[in-house]
PDB file of C-alpha atoms in Angstrom:
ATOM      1  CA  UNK A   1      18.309  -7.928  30.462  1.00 75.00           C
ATOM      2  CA  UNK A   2      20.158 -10.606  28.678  1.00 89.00           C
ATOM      3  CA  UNK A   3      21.051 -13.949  31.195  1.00 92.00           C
ATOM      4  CA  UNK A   4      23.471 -16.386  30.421  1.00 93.00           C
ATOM      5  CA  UNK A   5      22.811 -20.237  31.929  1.00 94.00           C
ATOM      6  CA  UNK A   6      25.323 -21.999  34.455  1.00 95.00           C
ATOM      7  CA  UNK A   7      24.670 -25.740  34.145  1.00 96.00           C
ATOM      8  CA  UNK A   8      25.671 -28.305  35.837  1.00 96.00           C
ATOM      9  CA  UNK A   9      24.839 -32.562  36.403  1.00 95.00           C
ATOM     10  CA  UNK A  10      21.514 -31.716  34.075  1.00 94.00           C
ATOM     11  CA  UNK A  11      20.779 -28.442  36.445  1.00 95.00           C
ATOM     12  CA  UNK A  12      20.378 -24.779  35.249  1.00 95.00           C
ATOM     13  CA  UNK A  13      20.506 -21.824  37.237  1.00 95.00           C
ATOM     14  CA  UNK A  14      20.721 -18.265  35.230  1.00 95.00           C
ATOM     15  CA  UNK A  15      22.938 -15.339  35.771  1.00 93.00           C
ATOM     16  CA  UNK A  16      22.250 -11.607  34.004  1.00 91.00           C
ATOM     17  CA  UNK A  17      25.083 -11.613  31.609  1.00 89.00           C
ATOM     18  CA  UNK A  18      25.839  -7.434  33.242  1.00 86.00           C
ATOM     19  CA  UNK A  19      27.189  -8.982  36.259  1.00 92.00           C
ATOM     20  CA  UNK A  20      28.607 -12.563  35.085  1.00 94.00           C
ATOM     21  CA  UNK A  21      32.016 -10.869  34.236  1.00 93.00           C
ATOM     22  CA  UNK A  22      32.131  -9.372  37.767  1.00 94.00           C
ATOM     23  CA  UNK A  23      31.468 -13.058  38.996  1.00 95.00           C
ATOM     24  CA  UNK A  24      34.064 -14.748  36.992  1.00 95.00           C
ATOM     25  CA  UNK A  25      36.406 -11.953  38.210  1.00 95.00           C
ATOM     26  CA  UNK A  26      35.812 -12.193  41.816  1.00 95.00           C
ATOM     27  CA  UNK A  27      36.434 -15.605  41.130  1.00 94.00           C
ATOM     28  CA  UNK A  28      39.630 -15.642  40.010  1.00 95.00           C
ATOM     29  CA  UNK A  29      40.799 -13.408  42.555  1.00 94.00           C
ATOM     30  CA  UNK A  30      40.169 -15.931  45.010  1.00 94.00           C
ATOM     31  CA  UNK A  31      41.711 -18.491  43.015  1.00 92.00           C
ATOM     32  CA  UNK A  32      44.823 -16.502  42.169  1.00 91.00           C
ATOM     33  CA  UNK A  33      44.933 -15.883  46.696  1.00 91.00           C
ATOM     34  CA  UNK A  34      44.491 -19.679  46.959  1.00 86.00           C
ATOM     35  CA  UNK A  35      47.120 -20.187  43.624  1.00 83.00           C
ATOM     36  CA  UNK A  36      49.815 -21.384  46.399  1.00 81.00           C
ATOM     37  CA  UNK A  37      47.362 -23.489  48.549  1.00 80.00           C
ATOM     38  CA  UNK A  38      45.996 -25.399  45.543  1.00 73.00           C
ATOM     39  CA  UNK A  39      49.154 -25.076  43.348  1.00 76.00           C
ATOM     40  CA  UNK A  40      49.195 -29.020  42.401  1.00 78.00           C
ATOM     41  CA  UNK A  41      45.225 -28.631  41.467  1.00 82.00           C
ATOM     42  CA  UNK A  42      44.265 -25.062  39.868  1.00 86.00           C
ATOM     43  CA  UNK A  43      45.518 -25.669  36.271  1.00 88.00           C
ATOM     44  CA  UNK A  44      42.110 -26.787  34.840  1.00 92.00           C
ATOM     45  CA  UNK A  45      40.759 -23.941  36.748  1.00 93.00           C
ATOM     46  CA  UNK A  46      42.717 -21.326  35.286  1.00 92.00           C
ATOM     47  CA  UNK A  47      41.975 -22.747  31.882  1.00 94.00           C
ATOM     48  CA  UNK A  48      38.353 -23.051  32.913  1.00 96.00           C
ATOM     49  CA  UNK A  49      37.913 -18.817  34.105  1.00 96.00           C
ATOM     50  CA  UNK A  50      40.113 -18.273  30.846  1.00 96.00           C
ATOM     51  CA  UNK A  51      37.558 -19.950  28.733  1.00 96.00           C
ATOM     52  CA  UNK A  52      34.672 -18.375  30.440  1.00 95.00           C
ATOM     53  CA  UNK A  53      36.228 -15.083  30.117  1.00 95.00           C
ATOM     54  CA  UNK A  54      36.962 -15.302  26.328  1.00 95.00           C
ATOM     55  CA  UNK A  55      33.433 -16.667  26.008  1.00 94.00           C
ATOM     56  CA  UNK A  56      31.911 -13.556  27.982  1.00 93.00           C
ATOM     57  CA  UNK A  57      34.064 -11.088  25.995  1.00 94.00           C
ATOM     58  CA  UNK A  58      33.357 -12.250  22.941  1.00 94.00           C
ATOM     59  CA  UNK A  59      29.657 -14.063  22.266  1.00 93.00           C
ATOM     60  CA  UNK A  60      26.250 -12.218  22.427  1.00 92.00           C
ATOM     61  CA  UNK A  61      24.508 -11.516  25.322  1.00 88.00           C
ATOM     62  CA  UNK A  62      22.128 -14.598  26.368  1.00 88.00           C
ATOM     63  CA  UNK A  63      25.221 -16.996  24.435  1.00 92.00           C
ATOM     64  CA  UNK A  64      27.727 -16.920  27.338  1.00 94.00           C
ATOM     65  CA  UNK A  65      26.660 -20.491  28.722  1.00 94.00           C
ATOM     66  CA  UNK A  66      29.184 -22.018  31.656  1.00 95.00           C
ATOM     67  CA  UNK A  67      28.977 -25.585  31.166  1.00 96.00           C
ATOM     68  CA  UNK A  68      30.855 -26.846  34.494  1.00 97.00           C
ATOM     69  CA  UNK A  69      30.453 -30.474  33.036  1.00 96.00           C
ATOM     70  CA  UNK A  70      33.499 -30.106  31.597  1.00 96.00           C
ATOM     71  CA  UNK A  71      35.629 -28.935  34.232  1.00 96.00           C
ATOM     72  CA  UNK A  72      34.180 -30.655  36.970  1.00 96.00           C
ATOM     73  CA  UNK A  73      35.117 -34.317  36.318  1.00 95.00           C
ATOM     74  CA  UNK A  74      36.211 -35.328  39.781  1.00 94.00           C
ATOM     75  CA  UNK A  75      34.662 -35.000  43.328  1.00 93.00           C
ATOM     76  CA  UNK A  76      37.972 -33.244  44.142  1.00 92.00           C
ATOM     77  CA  UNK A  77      37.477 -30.515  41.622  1.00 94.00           C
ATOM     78  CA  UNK A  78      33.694 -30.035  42.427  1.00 95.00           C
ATOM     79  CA  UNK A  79      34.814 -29.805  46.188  1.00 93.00           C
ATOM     80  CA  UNK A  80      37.753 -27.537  45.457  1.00 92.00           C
ATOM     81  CA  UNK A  81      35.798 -24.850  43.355  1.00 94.00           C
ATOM     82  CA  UNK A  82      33.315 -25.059  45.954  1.00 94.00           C
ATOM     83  CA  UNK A  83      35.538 -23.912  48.861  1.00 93.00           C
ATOM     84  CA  UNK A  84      36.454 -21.659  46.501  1.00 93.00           C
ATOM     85  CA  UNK A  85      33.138 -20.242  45.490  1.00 95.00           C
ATOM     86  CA  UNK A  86      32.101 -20.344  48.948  1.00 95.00           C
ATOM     87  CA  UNK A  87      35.233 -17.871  49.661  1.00 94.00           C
ATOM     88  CA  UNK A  88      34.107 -15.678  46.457  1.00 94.00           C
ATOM     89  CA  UNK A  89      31.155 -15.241  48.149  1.00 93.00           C
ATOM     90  CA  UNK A  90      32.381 -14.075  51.468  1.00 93.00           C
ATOM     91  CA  UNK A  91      34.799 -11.309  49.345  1.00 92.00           C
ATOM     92  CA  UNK A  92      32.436 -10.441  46.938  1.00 91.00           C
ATOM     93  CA  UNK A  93      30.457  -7.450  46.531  1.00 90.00           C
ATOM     94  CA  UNK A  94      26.884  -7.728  47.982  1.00 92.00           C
ATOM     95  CA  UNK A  95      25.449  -6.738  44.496  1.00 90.00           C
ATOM     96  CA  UNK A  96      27.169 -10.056  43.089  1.00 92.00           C
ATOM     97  CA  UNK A  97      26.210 -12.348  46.452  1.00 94.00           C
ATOM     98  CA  UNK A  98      23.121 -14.124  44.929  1.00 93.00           C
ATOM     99  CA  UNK A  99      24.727 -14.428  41.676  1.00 93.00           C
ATOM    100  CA  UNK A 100      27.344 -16.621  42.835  1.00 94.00           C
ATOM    101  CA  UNK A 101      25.325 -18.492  45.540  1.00 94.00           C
ATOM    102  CA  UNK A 102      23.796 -19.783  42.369  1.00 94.00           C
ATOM    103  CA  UNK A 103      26.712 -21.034  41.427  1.00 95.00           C
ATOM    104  CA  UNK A 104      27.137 -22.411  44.653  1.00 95.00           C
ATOM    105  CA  UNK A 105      23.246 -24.117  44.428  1.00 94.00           C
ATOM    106  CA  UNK A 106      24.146 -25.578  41.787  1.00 94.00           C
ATOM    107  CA  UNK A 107      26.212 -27.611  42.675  1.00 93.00           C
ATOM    108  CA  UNK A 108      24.857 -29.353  45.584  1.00 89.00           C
ATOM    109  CA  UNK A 109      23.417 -32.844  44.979  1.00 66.00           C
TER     110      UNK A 109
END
């Protein structure tokens, strides 16, 4: 099976590209419940899951990299998408659980 790297601060964790468009959608769903809570702050994280999606739909399997270097340019964004990952997790399917706790590993310093 074909994996896809999330990297982040020099780190890389790997996700199997057949279930990293089920991650990026149970992340936007808790994005789009926390759209009102975050309203001032979510705009580069809409364009980020936009970009990740396009990527996932359209490059070959083992190409659809998530660089979170370029979204995550403030300790306000990295803690924000990390409440919110951390609430992805709790909602998402147990099949996708370990996939996004690496996203969630990831992160930590």
């Amino acid at each position: 099976m074909s994996q896809s790297a999330i990297r982040y601060n020099q780190r890389t964790r790997y996700i199997q590209d057949a279930q990293l468009g089920a991650v990026i959608q149970c992340v936007f769903i808790v994005v789009d419940q926390n759209a009102t809570k975050f309203s001032d702050e979510i705009g580069w994280l809409l364009h980020a899951i936009e970009e990740w999606w396009s990527d996932f739909e359209e490059l070959p399997p083992g190409l659809k990299d998530i660089e979170l270097d370029k979204w995550l340019t403030t300790g306000r964004r990295k803690e924000m998408f990390n409440i919110l990952l951390v609430g992805a997790l709790e909602q998402c399917d147990e099949s996708l659980k370990d996939e996004i706790f690496k996203w969630i590993e990831i992160l930590r310093d």
